[in-house]
Coordinates of C-alpha atoms in Angstrom, one line a residue:
X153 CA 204.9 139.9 66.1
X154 CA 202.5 142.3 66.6
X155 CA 199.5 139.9 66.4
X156 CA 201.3 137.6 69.0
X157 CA 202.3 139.9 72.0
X158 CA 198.9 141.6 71.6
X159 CA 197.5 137.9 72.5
X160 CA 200.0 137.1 74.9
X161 CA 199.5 140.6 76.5
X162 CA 195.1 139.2 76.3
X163 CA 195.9 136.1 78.3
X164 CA 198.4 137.3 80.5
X165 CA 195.7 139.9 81.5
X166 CA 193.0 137.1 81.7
X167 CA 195.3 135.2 83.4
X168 CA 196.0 137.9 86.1
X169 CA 192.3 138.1 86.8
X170 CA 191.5 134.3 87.1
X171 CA 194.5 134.7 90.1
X172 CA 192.4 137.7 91.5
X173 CA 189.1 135.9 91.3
X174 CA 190.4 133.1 92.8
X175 CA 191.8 134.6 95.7
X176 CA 188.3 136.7 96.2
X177 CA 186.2 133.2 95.8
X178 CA 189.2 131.5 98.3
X179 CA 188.5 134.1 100.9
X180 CA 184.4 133.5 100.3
X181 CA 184.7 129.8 100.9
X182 CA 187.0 130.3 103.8
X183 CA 183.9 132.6 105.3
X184 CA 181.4 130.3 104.3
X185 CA 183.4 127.2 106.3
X186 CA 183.8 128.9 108.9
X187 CA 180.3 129.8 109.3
X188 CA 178.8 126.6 107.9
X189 CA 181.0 124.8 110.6
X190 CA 178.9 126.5 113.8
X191 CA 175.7 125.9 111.3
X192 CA 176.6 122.0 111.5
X193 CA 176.8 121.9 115.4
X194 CA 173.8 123.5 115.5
X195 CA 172.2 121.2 113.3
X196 CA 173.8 118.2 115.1
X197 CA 172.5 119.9 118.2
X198 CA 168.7 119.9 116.3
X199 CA 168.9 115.9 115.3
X200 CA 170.1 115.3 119.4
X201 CA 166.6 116.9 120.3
X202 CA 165.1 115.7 117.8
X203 CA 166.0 112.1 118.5
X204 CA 165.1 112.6 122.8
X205 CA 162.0 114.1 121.6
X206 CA 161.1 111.2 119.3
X207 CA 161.5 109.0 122.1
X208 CA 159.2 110.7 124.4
X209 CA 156.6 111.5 121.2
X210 CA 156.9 107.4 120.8
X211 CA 156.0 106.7 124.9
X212 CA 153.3 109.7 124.3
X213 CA 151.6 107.8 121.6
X214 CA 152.1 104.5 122.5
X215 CA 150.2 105.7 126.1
X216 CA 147.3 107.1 123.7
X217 CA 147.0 103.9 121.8
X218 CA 146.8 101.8 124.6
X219 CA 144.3 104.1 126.0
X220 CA 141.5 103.6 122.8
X221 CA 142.2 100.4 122.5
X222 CA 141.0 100.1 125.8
X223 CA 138.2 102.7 125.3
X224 CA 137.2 100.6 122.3
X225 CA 136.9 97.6 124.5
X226 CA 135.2 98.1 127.5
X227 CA 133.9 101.6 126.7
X228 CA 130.4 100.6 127.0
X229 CA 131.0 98.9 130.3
X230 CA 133.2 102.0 131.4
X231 CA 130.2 104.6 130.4
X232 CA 127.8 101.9 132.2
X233 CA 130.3 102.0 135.6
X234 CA 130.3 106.0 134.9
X235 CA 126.7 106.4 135.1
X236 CA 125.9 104.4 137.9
X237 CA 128.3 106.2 140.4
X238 CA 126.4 109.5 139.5
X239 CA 123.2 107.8 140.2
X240 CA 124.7 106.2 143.1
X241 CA 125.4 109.9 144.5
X242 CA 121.9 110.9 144.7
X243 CA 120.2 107.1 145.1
X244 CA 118.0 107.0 148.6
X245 CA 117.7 103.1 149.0
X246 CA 120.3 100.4 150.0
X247 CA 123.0 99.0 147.5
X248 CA 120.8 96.1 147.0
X249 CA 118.2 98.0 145.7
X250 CA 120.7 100.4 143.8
X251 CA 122.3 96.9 142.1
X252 CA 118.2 96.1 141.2
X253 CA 117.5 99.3 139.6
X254 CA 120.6 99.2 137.2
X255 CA 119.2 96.0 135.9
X256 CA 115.8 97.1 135.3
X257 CA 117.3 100.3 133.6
X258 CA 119.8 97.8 131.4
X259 CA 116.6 95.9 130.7
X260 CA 114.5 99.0 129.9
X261 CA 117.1 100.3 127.6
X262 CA 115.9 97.2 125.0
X263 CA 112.7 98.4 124.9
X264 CA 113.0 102.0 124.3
X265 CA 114.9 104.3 122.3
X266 CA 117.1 105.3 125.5
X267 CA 120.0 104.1 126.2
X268 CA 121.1 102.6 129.7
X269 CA 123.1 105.9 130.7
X270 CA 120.5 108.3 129.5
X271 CA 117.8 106.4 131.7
X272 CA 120.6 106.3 134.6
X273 CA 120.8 110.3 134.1
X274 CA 117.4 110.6 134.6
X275 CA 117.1 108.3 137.9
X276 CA 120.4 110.5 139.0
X277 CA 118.2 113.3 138.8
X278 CA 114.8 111.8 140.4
X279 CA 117.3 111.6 143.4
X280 CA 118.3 114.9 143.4
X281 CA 114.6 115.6 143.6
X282 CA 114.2 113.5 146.6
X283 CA 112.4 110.8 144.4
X284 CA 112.1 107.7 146.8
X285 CA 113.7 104.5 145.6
X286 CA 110.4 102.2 145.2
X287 CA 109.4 105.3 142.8
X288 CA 112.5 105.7 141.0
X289 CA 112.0 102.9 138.3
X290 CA 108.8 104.5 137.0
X291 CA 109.6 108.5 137.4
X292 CA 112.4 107.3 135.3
X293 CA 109.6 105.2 132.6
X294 CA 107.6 107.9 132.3
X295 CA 110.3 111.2 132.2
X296 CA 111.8 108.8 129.0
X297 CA 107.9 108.5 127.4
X298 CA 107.9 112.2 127.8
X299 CA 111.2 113.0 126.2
X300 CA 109.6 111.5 122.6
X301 CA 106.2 112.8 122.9
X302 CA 106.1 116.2 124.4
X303 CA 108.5 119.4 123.7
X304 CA 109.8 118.7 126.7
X305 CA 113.3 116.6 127.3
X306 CA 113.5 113.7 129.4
X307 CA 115.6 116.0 131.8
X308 CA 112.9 118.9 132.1
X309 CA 110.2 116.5 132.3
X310 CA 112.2 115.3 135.0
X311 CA 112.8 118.3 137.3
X312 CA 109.5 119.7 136.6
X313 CA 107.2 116.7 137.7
X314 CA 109.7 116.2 141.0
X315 CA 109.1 119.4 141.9
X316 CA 105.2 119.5 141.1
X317 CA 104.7 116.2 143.0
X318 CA 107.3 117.3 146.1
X319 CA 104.5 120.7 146.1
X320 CA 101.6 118.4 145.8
X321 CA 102.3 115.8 148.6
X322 CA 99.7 113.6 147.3
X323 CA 98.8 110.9 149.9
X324 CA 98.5 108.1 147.5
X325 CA 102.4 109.3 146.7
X326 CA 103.8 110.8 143.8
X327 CA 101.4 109.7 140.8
X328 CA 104.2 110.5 138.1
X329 CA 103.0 108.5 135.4
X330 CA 99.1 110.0 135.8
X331 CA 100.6 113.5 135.6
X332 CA 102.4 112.4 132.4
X333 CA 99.3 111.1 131.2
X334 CA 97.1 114.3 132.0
X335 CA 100.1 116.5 130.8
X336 CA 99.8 114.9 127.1
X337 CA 96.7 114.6 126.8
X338 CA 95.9 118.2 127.7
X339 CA 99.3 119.8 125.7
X340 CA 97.6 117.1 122.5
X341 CA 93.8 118.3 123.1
X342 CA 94.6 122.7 123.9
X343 CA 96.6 125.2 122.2
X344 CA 99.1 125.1 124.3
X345 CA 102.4 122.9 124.4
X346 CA 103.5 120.7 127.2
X347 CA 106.6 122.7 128.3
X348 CA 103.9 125.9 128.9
X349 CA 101.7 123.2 130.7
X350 CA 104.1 122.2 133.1
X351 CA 105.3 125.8 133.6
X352 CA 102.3 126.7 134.8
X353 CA 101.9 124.0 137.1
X354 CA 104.4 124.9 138.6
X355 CA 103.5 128.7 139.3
X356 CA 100.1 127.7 140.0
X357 CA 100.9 124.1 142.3
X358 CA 101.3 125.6 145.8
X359 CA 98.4 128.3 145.6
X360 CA 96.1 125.6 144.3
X361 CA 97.4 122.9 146.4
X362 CA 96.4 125.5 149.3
X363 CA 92.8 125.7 147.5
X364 CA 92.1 122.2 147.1
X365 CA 92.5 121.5 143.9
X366 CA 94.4 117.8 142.2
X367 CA 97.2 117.6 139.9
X368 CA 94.9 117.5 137.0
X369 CA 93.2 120.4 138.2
X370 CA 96.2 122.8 138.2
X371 CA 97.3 121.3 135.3
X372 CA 94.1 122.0 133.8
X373 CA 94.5 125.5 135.0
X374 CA 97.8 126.3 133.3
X375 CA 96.5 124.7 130.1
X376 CA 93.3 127.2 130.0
X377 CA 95.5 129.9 130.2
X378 CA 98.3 128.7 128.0
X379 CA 95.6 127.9 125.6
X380 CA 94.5 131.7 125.2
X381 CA 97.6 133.1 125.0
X382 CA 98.4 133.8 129.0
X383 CA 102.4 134.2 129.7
X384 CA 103.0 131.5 132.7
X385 CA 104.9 134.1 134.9
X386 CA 102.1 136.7 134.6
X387 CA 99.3 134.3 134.4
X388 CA 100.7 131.9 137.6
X389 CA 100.8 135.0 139.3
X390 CA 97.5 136.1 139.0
X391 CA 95.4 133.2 138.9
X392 CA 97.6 132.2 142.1
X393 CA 96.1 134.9 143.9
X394 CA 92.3 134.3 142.8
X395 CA 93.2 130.9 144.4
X396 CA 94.4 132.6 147.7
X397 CA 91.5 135.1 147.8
X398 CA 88.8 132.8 147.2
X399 CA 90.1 130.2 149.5
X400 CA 90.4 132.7 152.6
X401 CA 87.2 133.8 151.9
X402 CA 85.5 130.3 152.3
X403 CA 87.7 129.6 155.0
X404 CA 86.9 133.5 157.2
X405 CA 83.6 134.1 155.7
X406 CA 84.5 137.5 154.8
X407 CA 82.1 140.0 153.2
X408 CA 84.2 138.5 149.5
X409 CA 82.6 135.4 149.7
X410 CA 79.2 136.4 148.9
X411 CA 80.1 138.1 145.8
X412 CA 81.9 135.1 144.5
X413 CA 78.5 133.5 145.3
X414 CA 76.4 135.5 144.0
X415 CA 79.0 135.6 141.1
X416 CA 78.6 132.0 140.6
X417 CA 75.1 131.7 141.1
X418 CA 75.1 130.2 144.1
X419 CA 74.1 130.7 147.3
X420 CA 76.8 131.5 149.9
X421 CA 76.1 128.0 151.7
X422 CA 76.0 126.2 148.6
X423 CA 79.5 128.1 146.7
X424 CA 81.3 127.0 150.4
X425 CA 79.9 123.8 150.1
X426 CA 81.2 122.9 146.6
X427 CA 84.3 124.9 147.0
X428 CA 85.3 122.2 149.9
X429 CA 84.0 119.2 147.6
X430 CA 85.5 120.4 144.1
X431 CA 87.8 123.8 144.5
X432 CA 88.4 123.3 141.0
X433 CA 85.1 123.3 139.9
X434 CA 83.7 125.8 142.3
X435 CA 86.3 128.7 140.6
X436 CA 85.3 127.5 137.5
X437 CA 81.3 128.4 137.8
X438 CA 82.9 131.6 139.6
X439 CA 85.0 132.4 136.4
X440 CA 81.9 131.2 134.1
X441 CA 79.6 133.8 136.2
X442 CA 82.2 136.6 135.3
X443 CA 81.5 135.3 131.6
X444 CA 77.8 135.9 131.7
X445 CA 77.9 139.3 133.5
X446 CA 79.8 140.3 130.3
X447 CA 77.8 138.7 128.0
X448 CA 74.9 141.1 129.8
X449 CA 77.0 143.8 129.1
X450 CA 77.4 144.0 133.3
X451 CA 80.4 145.9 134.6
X452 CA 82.9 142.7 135.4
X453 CA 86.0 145.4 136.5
X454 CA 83.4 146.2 139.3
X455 CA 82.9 143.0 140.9
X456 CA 87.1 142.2 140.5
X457 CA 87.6 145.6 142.4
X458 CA 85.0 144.6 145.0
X459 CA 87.2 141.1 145.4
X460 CA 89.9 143.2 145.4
X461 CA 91.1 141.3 142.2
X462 CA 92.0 144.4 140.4
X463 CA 95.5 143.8 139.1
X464 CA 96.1 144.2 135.3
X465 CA 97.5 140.7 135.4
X466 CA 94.5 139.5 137.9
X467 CA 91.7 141.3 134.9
X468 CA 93.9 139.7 132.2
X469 CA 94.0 136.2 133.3
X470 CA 90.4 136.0 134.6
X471 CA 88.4 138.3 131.9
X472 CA 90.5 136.4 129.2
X473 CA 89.1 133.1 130.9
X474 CA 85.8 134.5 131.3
X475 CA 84.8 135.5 128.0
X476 CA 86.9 132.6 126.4
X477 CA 83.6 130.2 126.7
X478 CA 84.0 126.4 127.9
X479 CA 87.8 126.2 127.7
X480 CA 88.7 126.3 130.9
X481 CA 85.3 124.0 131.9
X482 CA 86.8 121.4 129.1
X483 CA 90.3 121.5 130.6
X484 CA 89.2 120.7 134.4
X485 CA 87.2 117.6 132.2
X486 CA 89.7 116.2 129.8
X487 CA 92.1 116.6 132.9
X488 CA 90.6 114.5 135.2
X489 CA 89.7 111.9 132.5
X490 CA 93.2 111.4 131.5
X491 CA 94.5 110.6 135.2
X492 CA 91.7 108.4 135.6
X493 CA 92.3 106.4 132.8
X494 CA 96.0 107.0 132.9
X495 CA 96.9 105.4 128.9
X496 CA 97.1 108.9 127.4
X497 CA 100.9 109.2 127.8
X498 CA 101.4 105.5 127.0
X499 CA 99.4 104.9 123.9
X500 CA 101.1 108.6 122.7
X501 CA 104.5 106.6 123.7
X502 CA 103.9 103.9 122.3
X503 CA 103.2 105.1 118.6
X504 CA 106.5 106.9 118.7
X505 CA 108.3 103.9 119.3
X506 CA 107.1 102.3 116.2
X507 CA 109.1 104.1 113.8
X508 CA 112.1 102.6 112.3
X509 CA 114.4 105.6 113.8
X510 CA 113.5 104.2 117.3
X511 CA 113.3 100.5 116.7
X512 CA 117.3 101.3 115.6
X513 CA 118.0 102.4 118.6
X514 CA 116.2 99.9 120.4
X515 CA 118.6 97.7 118.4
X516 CA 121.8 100.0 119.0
X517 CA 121.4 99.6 122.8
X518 CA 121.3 95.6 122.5
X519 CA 124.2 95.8 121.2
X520 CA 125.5 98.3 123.5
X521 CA 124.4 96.3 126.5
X522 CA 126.1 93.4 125.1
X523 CA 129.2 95.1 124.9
X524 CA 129.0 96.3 128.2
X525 CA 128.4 92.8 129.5
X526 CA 131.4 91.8 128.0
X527 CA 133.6 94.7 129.0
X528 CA 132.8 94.2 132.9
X529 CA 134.6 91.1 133.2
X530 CA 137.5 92.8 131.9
X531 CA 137.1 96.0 134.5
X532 CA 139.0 94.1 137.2
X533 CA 141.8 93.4 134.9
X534 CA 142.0 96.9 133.5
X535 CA 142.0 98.8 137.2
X536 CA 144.7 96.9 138.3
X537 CA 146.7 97.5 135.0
X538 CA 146.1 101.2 135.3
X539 CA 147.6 100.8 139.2
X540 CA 150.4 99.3 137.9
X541 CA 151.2 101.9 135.4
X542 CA 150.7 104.6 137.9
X543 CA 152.9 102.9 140.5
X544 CA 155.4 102.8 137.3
X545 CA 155.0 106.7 136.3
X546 CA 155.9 107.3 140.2
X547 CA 159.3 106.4 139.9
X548 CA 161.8 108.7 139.7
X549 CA 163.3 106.9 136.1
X550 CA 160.0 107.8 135.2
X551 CA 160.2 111.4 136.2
X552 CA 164.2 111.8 135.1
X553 CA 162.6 110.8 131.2
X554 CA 159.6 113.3 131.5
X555 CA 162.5 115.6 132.6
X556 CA 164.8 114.8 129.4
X557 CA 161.7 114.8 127.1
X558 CA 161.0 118.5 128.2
X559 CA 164.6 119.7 127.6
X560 CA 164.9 118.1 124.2
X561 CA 162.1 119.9 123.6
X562 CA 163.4 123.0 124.9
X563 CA 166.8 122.6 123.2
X564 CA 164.7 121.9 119.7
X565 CA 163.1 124.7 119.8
X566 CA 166.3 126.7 120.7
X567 CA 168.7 125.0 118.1
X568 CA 165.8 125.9 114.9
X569 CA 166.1 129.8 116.7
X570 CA 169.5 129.9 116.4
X571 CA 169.3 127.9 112.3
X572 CA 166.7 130.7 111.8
X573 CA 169.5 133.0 112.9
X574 CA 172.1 131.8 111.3
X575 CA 170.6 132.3 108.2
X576 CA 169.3 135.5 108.6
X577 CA 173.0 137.3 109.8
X578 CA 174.6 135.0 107.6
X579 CA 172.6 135.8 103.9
X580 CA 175.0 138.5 102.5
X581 CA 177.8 135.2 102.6
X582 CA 175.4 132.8 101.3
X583 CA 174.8 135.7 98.3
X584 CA 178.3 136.1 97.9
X585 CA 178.5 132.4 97.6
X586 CA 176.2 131.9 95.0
X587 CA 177.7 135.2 93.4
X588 CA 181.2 133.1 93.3
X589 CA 179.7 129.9 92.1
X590 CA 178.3 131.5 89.2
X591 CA 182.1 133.8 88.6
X592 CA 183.9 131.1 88.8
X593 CA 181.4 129.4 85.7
X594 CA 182.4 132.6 83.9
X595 CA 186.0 132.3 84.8
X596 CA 186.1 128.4 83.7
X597 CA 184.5 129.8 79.8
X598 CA 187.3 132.4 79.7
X599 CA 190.1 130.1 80.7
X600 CA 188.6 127.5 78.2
X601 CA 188.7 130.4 75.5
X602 CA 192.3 131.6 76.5
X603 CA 193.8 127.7 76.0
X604 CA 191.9 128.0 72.0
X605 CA 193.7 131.1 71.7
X606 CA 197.0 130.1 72.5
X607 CA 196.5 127.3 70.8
X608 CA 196.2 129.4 67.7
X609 CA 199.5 131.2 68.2
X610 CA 201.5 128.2 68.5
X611 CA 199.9 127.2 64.9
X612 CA 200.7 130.6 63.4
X613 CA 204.0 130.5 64.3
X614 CA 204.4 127.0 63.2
X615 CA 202.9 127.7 60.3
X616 CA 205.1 130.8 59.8
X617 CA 208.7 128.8 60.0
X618 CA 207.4 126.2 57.5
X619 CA 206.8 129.3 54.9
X620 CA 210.3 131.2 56.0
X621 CA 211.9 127.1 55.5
X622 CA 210.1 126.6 52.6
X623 CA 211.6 130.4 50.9
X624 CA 215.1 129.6 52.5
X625 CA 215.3 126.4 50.3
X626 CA 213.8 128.0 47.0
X627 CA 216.3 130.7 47.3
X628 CA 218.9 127.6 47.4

């Protein structure tokens, strides 16, 4: 009997705490309900967004798609339309004329390595410049030769000869492609580059202009004095000024003039004489005197004081040309050779557009202007499309949806706030919950064990009256 009510006493004990556990994990889930009742409005609140905002994301990307598709279409002839209004902006001739010079840049792009907006950038620029219109097509010819065979872009070349020519005034007009051709072949020929050429020129253009002296000649000039090291702003300055000075004394006759004579081995007649016939040349036997007074070991610093060229950056630039031998005498030379001839910047040009890497180009842009060709008859067609959807995003549907789209995205954001909450107050009943789940698996083993145990009892005791039977009848 013992045995048995110490059993009974273990499950009735078991038993009792099963009822208490229960009651703690009933309590839990009646928590967790609760709770995960407001957590399932908020999450049907998050799919409602989520389904107003798909909708707009869908009109979003369907608006984008459209958009390359289009893009991929008629870009070229988009880009082409693009260009032509900037050049448009700046052009100085009549429609007619602007409708000419887009074909002949079209044309020019299957020749060079350029393509048809790049050229039209550059003729946007020659009319910034106040390039005229019957110039335009071969400013924009030779700024393009430039871009592949100098150091200088397209786009510098561009502004840089404008500006040289606009100084220069030259009465035959603006002879862009015999600067180009003087430029190379003095940046190819000196050690100097093409970007310090045309620097120069430009630091040295109106005081030489002034003087006398040609394009070539300043050009000249600035490659001399790149060519021996010379910083343009310094040297412009300077040699500006021995321009200036020299020139008002031919033109007063002041007491300077004889020493830049006498300087140049000339008499005073003679110096005025070739300074009106060749400037250039006239400064040059002045600078080349300055080289043999040195050579003869004369004092040079006294004749620049007497000329009242005494500067550091005046002595710099003229001793350094003095004493540097013929280059500045070759310059003035190979200068004026090259506009004559006018084929240095072409032949240069031309070689560069030989290679493979250009001819691809040359190829690309065939293509391109194909394309373009193509995608102009469809420009009509696509402007009054965009009108149409304009017209329909003007509407106030239109706006109402925008308005929707924008609080569905509002109301996402604020329903994964409050999830983020929810879960955050909310994690010592999620604990508890997993704390139950894994009780009540502990609860489930002893209840298991209990029924065995009882089980037991009941075949004890049977087993117990069978034996007390059995003795009752052997006793019979």
């Amino acid at each position: 009997m013992a045995v048995r009510e110490t059993i009974e006493i273990d499950i009735k004990n078991g038993v009792a705490a099963i009822r208490a556990l229960r009651r703690e994990s009933k309590d839990a889930f009646t928590d967790i309900r609760a709770r995960a009742k407001e957590s399932t409005e908020a999450v049907k609140g998050i799919e409602k967004a989520a389904v107003q905002l798909r909708t707009a994301l869908a009109a979003a990307f369907a608006g984008a798609t459209i958009k390359k598709m289009v893009e991929e279409t008629v870009g070229s002839a988009i880009k082409l339309q693009s260009a032509f209004t900037g050049v448009a902006k700046t052009f100085p001739g009549t429609a007619k004329e602007l409708a000419a010079l887009e074909q002949q840049l079209r044309d020019m792009s299957k020749s060079l390595p350029f393509t048809t907006v790049e050229l039209a950038r550059i003729a946007e620029t020659a009319g910034q410049l106040g390039v005229k219109s019957k110039d335009m097509l071969q400013f924009t010819r030779t700024m393009a030769d430039l871009g592949v065979t100098t150091n200088l872009t397209a786009d510098d070349a561009a502004t840089s000869l404008a500006q040289l020519a606009n100084i220069m005034q030259n009465e035959a007009g603006p002879q862009f492609d015999r600067i180009g051709s003087a430029l190379v072949a003095l940046g190819n020929d000196g050690a100097s580059t093409e970007k310090q050429i045309a620097e120069f020129g430009l630091r040295l253009a109106t005081a030489g202009k002034l003087a006398g002296l040609s394009e070539s000649d300043i050009l000249a000039y600035g490659n001399a004095l790149a060519s021996i090291g010379i910083d343009a702003e310094a040297g412009g300055t300077a040699f500006s000024k021995v321009f200036a000075t020299i020139g008002e004394a031919v033109n007063t006759g002041n007491e300077k003039l004889a020493v830049f004579a006498a300087t140049a081995k000339m008499s005073v007649g003679d110096f005025k004489a070739a300074f009106g016939q060749d400037a250039a040349g006239a400064i040059q036997k002045f600078v080349s005197g300055l080289g043999d007074i040195h050579k003869a070991r004369g004092n040079v610093y006294e004749v620049l004081d007497t000329i009242k060229l005494d500067g550091e950056r005046a002595k710099a630039a003229i001793l350094g040309l003095a004493t540097a031998g013929e280059v500045l005498a070759h310059s003035i030379d190979l200068g004026r050779e090259a506009w004559i001839e006018n084929n240095a910047l072409t032949v240069e040009a031309q070689k560069r557009y030989q290679d493979v890497a250009q001819q691809l180009k040359v190829l690309g842009n065939i293509f391109t202007d194909i394309g373009a060709t193509i995608g102009q008859t469809a420009l009509p067609h696509i402007r009054a499309f965009v009108d149409e959807i304009t017209r329909a995003t003007q509407t106030a549907e239109f706006r109402a949806q925008v308005q929707d789209a924008t609080k569905a995205v509002a109301e996402l954001a604020h329903q994964l706030f409050e999830a983020g909450k929810f879960v955050i107050e909310n994690r010592a009943a999620i604990f508890t919950l997993g704390k139950v789940i894994a009780e009540a698996f502990i609860v489930a083993k002893i209840v298991e064990w209990g029924q065995a145990v009882v089980g037991w009892g009941k075949a004890a005791k049977n087993a117990f009256e069978i034996a007390r039977a059995s003795a009752v009848l052997a006793a019979a």
